[in-house]
Coordinates of C-alpha atoms and ligand atoms in Angstrom, one line a residue:
X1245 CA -35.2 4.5 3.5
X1246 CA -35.1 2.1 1.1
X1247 CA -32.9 -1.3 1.7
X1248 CA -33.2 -3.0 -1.2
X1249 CA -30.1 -3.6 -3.8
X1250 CA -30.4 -2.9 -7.6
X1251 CA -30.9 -5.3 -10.1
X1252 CA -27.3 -4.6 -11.1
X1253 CA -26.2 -5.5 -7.5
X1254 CA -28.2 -8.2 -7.0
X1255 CA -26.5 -9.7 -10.7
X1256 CA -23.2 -8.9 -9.5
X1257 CA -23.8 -10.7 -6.1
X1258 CA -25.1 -13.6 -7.7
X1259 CA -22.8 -14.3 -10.5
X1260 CA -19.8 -13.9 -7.9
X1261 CA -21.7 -16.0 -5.5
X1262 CA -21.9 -18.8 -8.2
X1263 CA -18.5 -18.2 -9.4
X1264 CA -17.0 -18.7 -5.7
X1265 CA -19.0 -21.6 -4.5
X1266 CA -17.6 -23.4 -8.3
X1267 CA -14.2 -22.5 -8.6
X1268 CA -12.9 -21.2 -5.2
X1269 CA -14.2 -22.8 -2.4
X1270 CA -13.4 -26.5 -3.6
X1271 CA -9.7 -24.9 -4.2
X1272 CA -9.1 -23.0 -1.0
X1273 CA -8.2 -25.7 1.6
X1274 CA -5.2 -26.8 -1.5
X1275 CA -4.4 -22.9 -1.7
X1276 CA -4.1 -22.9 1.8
X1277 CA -2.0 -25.5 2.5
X1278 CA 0.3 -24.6 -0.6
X1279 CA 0.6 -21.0 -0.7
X1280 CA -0.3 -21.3 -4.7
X1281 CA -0.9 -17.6 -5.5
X1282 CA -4.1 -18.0 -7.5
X1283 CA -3.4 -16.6 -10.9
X1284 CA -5.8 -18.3 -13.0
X1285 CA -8.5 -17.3 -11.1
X1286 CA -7.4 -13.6 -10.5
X1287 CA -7.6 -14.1 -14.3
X1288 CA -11.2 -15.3 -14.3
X1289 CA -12.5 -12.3 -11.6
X1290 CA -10.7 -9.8 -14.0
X1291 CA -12.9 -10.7 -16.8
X1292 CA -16.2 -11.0 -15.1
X1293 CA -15.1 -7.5 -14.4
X1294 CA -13.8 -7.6 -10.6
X1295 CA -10.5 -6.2 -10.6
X1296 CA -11.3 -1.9 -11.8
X1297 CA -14.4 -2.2 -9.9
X1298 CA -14.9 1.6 -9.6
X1299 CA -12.8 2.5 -12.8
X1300 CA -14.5 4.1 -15.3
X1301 CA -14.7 1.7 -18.5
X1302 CA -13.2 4.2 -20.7
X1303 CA -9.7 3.0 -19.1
X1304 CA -11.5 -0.8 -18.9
X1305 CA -12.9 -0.6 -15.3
X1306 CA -16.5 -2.6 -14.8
X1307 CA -17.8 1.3 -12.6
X1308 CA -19.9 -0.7 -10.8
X1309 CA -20.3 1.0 -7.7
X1310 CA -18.8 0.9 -3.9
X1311 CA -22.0 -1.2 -2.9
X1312 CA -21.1 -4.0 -5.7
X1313 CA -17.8 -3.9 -4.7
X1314 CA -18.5 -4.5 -1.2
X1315 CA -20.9 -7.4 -2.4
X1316 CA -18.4 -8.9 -4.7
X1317 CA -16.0 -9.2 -2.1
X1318 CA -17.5 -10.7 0.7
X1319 CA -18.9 -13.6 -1.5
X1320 CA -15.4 -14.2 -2.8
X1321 CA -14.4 -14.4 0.8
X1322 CA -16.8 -17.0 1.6
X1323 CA -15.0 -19.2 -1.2
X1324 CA -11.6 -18.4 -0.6
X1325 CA -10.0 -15.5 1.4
X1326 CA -6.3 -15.2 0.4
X1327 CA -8.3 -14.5 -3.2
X1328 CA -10.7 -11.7 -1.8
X1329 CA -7.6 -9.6 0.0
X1330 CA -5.6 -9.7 -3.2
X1331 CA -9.0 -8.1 -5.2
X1332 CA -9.6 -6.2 -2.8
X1333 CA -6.3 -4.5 -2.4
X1334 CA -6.0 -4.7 -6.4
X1335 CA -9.1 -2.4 -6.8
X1336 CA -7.5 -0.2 -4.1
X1337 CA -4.6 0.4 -6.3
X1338 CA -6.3 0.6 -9.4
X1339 CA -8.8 3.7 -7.6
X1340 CA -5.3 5.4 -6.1
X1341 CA -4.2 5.6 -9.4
X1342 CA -7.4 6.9 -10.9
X1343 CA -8.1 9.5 -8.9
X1344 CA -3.9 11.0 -8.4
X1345 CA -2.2 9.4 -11.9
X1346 CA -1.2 11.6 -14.9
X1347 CA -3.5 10.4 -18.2
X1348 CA -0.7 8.7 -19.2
X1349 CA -0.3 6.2 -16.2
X1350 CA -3.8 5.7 -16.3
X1351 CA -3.8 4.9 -19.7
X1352 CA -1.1 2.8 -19.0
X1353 CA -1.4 0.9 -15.9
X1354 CA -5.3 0.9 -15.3
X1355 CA -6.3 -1.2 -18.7
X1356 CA -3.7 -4.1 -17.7
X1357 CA -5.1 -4.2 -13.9
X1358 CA -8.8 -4.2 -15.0
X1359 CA -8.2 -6.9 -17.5
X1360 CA -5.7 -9.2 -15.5
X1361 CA -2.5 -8.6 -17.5
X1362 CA -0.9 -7.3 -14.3
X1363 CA -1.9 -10.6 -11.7
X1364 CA -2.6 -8.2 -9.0
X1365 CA -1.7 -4.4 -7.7
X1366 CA 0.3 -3.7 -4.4
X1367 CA 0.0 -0.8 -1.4
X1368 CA 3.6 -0.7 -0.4
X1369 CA 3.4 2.1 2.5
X1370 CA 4.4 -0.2 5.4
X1371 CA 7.9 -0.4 7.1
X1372 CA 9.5 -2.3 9.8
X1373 CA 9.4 1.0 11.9
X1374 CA 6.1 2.1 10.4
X1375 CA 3.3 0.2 10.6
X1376 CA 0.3 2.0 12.6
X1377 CA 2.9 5.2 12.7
X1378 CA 2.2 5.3 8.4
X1379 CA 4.1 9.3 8.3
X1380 CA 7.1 7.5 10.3
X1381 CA 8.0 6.1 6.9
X1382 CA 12.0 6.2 6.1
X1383 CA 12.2 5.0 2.2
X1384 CA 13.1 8.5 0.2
X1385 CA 12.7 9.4 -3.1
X1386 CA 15.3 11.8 -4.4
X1387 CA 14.7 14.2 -7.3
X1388 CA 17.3 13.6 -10.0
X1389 CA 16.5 15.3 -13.4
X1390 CA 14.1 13.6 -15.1
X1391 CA 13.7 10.4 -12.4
X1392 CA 12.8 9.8 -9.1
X1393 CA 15.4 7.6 -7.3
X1394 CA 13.9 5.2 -4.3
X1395 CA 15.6 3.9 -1.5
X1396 CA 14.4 1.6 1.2
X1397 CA 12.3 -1.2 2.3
X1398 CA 8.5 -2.1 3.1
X1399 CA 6.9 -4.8 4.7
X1400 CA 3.9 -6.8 4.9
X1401 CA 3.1 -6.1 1.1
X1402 CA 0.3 -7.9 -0.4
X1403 CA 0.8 -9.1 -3.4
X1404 CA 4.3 -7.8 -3.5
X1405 CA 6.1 -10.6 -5.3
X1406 CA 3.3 -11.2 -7.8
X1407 CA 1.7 -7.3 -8.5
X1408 CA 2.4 -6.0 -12.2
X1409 CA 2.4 -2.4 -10.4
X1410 CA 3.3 -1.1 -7.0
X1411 CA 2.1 2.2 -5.1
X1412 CA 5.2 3.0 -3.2
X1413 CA 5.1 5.7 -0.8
X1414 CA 8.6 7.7 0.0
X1415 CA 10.3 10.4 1.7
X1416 CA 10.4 13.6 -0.6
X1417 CA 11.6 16.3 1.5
X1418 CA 13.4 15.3 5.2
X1419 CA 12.7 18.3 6.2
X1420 CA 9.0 18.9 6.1
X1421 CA 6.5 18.4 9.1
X1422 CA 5.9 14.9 10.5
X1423 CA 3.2 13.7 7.6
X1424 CA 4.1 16.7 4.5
X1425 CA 7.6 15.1 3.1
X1426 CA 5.6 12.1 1.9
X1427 CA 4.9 11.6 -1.9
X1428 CA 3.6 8.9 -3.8
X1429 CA 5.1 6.8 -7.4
X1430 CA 3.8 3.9 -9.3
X1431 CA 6.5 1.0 -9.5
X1432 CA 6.3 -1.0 -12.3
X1433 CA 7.5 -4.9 -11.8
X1434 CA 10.8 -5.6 -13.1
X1435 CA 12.4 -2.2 -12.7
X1436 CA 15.9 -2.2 -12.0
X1437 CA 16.7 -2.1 -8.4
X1438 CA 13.1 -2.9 -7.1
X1439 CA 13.9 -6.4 -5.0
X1440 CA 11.0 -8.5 -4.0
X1441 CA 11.8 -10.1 -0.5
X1442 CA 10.7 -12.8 1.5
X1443 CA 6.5 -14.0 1.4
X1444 CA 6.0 -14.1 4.8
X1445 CA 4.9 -17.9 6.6
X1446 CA 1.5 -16.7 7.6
X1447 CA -1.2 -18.0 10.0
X1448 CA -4.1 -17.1 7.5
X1449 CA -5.0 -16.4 4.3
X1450 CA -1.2 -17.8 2.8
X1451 CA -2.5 -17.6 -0.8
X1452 CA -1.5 -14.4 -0.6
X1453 CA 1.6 -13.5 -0.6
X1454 CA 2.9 -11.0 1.9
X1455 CA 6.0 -9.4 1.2
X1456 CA 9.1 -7.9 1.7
X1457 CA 10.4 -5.3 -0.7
X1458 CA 13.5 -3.4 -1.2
X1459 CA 14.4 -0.4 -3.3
X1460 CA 17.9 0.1 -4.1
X1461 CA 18.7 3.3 -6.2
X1462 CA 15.5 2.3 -8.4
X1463 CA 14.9 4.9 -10.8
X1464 CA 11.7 5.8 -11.7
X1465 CA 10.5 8.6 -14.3
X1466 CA 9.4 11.9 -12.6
X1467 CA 5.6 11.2 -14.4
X1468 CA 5.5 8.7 -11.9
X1469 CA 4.8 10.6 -9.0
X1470 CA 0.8 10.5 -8.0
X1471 CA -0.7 13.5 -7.0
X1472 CA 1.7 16.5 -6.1
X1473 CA 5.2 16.1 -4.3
X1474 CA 4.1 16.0 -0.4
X1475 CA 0.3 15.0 -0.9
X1476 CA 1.5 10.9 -0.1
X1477 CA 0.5 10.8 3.2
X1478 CA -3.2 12.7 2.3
X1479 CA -3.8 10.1 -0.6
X1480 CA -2.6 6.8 1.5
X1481 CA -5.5 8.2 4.3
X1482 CA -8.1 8.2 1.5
X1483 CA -7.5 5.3 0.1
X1484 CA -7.4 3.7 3.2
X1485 CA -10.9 4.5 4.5
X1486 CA -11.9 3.0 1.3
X1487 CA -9.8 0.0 1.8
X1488 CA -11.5 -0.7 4.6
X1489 CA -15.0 -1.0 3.4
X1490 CA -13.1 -3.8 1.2
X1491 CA -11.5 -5.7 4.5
X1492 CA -14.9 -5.1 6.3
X1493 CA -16.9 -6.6 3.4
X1494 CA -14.2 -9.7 3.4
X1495 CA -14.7 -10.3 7.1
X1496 CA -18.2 -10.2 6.9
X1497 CA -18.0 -13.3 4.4
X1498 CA -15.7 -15.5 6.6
X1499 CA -18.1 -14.8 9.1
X1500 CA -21.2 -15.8 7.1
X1501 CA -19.5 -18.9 5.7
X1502 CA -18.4 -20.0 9.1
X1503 CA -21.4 -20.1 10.7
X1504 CA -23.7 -20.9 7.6
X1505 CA -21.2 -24.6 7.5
X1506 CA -22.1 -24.9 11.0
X1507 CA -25.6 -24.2 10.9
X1508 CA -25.7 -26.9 8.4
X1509 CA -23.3 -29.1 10.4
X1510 CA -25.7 -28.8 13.6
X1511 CA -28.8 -29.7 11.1
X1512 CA -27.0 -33.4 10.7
X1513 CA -25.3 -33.9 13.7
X1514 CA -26.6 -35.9 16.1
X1515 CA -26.1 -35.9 19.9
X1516 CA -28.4 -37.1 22.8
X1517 CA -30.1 -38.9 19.7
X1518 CA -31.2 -35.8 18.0
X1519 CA -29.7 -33.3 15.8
X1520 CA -27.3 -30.8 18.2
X1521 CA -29.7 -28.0 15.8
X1522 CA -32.2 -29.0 18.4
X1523 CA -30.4 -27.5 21.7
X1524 CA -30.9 -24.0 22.4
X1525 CA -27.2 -23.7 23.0
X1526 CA -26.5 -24.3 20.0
X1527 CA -29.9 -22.1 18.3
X1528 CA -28.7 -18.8 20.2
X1529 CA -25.0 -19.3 18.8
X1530 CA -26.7 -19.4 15.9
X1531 CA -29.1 -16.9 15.7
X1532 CA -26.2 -14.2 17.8
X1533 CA -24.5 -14.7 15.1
X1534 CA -26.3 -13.6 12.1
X1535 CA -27.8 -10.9 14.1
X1536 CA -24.5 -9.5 14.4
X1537 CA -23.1 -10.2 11.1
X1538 CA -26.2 -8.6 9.5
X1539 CA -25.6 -5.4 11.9
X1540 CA -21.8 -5.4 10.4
X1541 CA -23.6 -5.5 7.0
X1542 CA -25.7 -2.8 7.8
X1543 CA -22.4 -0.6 8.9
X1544 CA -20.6 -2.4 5.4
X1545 CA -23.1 -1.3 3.5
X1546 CA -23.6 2.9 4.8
X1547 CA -20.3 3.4 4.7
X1548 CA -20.2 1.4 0.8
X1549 CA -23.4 3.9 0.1
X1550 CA -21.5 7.6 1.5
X1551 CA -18.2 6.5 -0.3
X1552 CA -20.3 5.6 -3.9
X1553 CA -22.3 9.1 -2.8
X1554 CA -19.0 10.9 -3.0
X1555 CA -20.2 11.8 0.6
X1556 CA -17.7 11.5 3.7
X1557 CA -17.1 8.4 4.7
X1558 CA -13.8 7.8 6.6
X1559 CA -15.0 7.4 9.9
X1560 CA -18.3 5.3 8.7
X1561 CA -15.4 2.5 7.1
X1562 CA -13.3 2.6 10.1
X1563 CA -16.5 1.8 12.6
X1564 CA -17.7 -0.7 9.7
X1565 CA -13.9 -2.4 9.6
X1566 CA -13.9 -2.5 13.3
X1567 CA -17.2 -4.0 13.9
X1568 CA -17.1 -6.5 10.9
X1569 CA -13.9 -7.9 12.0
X1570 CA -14.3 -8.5 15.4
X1571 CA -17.8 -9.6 14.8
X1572 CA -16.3 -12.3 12.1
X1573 CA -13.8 -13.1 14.9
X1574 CA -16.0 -14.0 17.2
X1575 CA -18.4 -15.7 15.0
X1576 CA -16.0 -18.2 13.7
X1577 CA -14.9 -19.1 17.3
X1578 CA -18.5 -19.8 17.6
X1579 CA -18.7 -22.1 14.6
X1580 CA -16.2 -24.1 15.6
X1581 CA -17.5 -24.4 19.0
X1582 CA -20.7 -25.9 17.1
X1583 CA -18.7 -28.6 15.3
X1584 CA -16.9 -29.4 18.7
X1585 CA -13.8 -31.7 18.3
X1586 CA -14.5 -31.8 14.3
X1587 CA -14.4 -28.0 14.2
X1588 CA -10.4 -28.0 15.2
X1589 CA -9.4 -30.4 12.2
X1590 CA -8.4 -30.0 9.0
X1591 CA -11.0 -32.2 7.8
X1592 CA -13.7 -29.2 7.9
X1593 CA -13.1 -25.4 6.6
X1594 CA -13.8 -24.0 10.0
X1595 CA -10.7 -23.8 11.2
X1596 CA -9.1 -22.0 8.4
X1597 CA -12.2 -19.5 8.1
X1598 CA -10.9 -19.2 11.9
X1599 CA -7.2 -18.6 10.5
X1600 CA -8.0 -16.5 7.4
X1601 CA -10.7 -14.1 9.5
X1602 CA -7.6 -12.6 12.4
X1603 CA -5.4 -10.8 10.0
X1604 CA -8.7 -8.9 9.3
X1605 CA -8.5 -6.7 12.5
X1606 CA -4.6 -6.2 12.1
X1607 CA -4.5 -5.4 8.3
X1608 CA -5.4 -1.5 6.6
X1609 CA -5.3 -0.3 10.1
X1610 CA -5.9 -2.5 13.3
X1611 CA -8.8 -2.4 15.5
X1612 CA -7.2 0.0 17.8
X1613 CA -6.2 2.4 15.2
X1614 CA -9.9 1.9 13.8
X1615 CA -11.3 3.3 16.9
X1616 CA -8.4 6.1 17.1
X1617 CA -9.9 7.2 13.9
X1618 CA -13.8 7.6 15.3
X1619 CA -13.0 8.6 18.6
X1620 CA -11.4 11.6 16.6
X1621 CA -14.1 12.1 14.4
X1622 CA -16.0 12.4 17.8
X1623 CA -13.5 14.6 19.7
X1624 CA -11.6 16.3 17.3
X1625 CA -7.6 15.7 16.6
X1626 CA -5.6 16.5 19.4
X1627 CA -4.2 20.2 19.2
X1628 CA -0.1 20.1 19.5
Ligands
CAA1842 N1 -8.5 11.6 4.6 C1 -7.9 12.7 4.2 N2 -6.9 13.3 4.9 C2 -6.6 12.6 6.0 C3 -7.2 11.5 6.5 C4 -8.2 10.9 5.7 N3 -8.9 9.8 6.1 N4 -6.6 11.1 7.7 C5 -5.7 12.0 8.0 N5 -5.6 12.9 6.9 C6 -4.7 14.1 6.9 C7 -4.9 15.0 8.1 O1 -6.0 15.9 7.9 C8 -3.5 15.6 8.2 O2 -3.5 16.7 7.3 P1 -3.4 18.3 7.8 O3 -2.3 18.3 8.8 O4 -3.2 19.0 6.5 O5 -4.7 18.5 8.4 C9 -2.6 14.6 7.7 O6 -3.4 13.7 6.9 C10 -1.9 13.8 8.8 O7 -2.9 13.2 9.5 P2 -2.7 12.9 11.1 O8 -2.1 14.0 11.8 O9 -4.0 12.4 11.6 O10 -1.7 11.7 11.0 P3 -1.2 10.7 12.2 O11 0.2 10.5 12.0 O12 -1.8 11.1 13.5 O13 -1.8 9.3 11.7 C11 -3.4 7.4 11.6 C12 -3.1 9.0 11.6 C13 -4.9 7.3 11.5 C14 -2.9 6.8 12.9 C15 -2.7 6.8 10.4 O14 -1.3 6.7 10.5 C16 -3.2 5.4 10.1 O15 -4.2 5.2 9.5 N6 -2.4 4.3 10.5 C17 -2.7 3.0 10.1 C18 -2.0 2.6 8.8 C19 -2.6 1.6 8.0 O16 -3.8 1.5 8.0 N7 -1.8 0.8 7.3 C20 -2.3 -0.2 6.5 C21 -1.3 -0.5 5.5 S1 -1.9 -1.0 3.9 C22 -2.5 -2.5 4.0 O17 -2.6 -3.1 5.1 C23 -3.0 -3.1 2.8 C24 -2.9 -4.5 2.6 O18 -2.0 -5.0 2.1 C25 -4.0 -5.4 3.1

C-alpha cells in the first residue's frame, strides 16, 4: 500500500493551498457577512483549472483525478467555504453532464463551465416535499413535439440564482414505479419561464447562494434530456455518491483550519502565566482532533481512489461524508472551546468555520440518510 500523492497532486494541493490562503481567506469574513457571491474568484479557480476537474480537456476540463479533486477542495475550504460548495457542486454538474449529455450539450455547456463563462453549475433535484425522499419529486416534464415543458419548483439550490446551467430533475411519466418516472434536462439561465426565487438567509456558508426556483411552462428542446427518459433518479444516485466525496473533502478543511488557528491561538495565549499550549487540556483537544481529521482523510481519500478507479464507491463516500462531517463538527466546537470567550466573536474565524462546517451533515444527503445508505450496503435493500 502505498500512501503517498503524485507529483501532480501534490502541485495541485499546493498551488490551491497558496491561492486560498492569498485571495480567499482574507476575503471570507466580508463574504460572509455580505452574502457577495464570489464571481471573481470562481473566475480565478476556473483558470487554474478547478471548475471541469474530471472533464476530459478535449471539452476544456483540467482531468485531474478524483484524489485532486478532493485535495483542491478541502484547501479551498480552509480559505473560504461558501466558495468550496459552489466548486464543488460546479464539478458535480459539469461530470453529470459528461457522463449522460448528447455531444452536442457537452460541446456546448461543458467548455463555458470549465472555463468560468457560466459563474457556476446548479443540482436542482430538491423540493419542499422532497428533500431526503429525492423519487418523491412533483415538478414534470411533458413531452410536446420537439420540447420538453417543465413545471414546478425546487429548493435549497446552490448556486441557483447565479449558475449559467441547471440540472433539473422532473416527472416524465406519473405513472411509473416510485423512482422510474424521473428524467433529467439541462436548463440553461435565462430561458423563458425558469424563475429564480428567493437566496435563502443562511446560518453558514452565505456566499453561496441557496435558492428557490420555479418552472412555469419552460420549454426546453427534447436534446435536452440527459441520459434516457426514466433513468433521472439512477443518475441523481451516482452523482451523489460522488458529491459527497466533494462535501466530505470540504468538511475535512473547516475542520483542519479550525483547529490549526487554535493550535496557533493556544501557542500565544497565555493563562496561569504560560501559554494555555502548555495544559494537557488543551494538548489532547488538540491532538483528538487531528487524529480524527486525518482518519476522515483516510476514508476522503479511498473512497476519492475507488471513484478515480472506476471501482464502486457509493457506500465508501457516504461512510467518508458521514465521518468527515461530524468529525469537522465536533472539531470546530473544540477550537472554539480553545480560544474560550475570544472563540464566540466575530473578531476570530472560529466561529464562522463553526457556522460554515453544520450545513455539511445536512447537505447531498444528511447524516442519517448517509448511514441508511451503508447500513444497506451491509444488509441489503429492504424487499417490498
Ligand atoms: N447508484 C446507482 N443506482 C442507485 C444508487 C446509486 N448510488 N442508489 C440507488 N440507486 C437505484 C436503485 O438501485 C434503484 O434502482 P432499481 O430499482 O432499478 O434497483 C433506484 O435507484 C431507486 O433506489 P432506492 O429504492 O434505493 O430509492 P429510495 O427512494 O429508497 O431512496 C435514498 C434512496 C438513498 C434515500 C435517496 O433518496 C437519497 O440519497 N436521498 C438523499 C437525497 C440527497 O442527497 N439530496 C441532496 C440534494 S443535492 C445537494 O444537496 C447539492 C447541493 O446543492 C449542495
Amino acid at each position: 500500500m502505498d500512501f503517498s500523492l503524485t507529483e501532480e497532486q501534490e502541485m495541485i494541493r499546493g498551488m490551491v493551498r497558496e491561492f486560498a490562503e492569498k485571495e480567499l481567506k482574507p476575503k471570507a469574513a466580508y463574504h460572509d457577512e455580505t452574502k457577495e457571491f464570489p464571481f471573481e474568484i470562481l473566475k480565478s479557480l476556473a483558470r487554474l483549472g478547478l471548475m471541469g476537474m474530471n472533464i476530459p480537456q478535449e471539452y476544456g476540463g483540467s482531468n485531474v483525478g478524483t484524489t485532486a479533486y478532493s485535495l483542491a477542495i478541502t484547501e479551498i475550504a480552509k480559505g473560504c467555504a461558501a466558495t468550496a460548495v459552489t466548486t464543488s457542486v460546479t464539478n458535480m454538474v459539469a461530470e453529470v453532464i459528461h457522463e449522460f449529455g448528447t455531444e452536442e450539450v457537452k460541446n456546448k455547456h461543458l467548455p463555458k463551465i470549465c472555463s468560468g463563462e457560466y459563474p457556476a453549475g446548479s443540482f436542482a433535484l430538491t423540493e419542499p416535499q422532497a428533500g431526503s425522499d429525492a423519487a418523491n419529486i412533483r415538478t414534470t416534464a411533458a413531452k410536446d413535439g420537439d420540447s420538453y415543458v417543465l413545471n414546478g419548483q425546487k429548493s435549497f439550490i446552490t448556486s441557483g440564482g447565479q449558475s449559467g446551467i441547471t440540472v433539473v430533475w422532473a416527472v416524465t411519466d406519473k405513472e411509473a414505479k416510485r423512482g422510474k418516472g424521473i428524467s433529467a434536462f439541462v436548463v440553461e439561465k435565462g430561458t423563458p419561464g425558469f424563475i429564480i426565487g428567493k437566496n435563502e438567509e443562511k446560518m453558514g456558508q452565505r456566499a453561496s447562494s441557496t435558492n428557490e426556483l420555479f418552472f412555469e411552462d419552460c420549454r426546453i428542446p427534447k436534446e435536452n434530456l440527459l441520459g434516457q427518459e426514466g433513468d433521472g433518479f439512477k443518475i441523481s444516485m451516482m452523482e451523489l455518491d460522488g458529491g459527497r466525496i466533494g462535501i466530505a473533502s470540504l468538511a475535512l478543511g473547516l475542520g483542519y483550519a479550525a483547529i490549526d488557528y487554535a493550535t496557533e491561538y493556544a501557542k500565544g495565549r497565555e493563562q496561569f502565566g504560560q501559554p494555555i499550549a502548555n495544559f494537557q487540556a488543551i494538548q489532547w483537544m488538540v491532538a483528538d482532533s487531528y487524529t480524527e481529521l486525518d482518519a476522515a482523510q483516510l476514508l476522503v481519500l479511498r473512497a476519492s481512489f475507488l471513484k478515480e478507479k472506476k471501482l464502486p464507491f457509493g457506500k465508501e463516500a457516504s461512510m467518508a461524508k458521514l465521518f468527515a462531517s461530524e468529525t469537522a463538527g465536533r472539531v470546530t466546537i473544540k477550537a472554539i472551546q480553545i480560544l474560550g470567550g475570544y472563540g464566540y466573536t466575530k473578531e476570530y474565524p472560529v466561529e464562522r468555520y463553526h457556522r460554515d462546517v453544520i450545513v455539511t451533515t445536512l447537505y447531498e444527503g444528511t447524516s442519517e440518510i448517509q448511514r441508511h445508505v451503508i447500513a444497506r450496503s451491509i444488509f441489503g435493500r429492504k424487499q417490498g
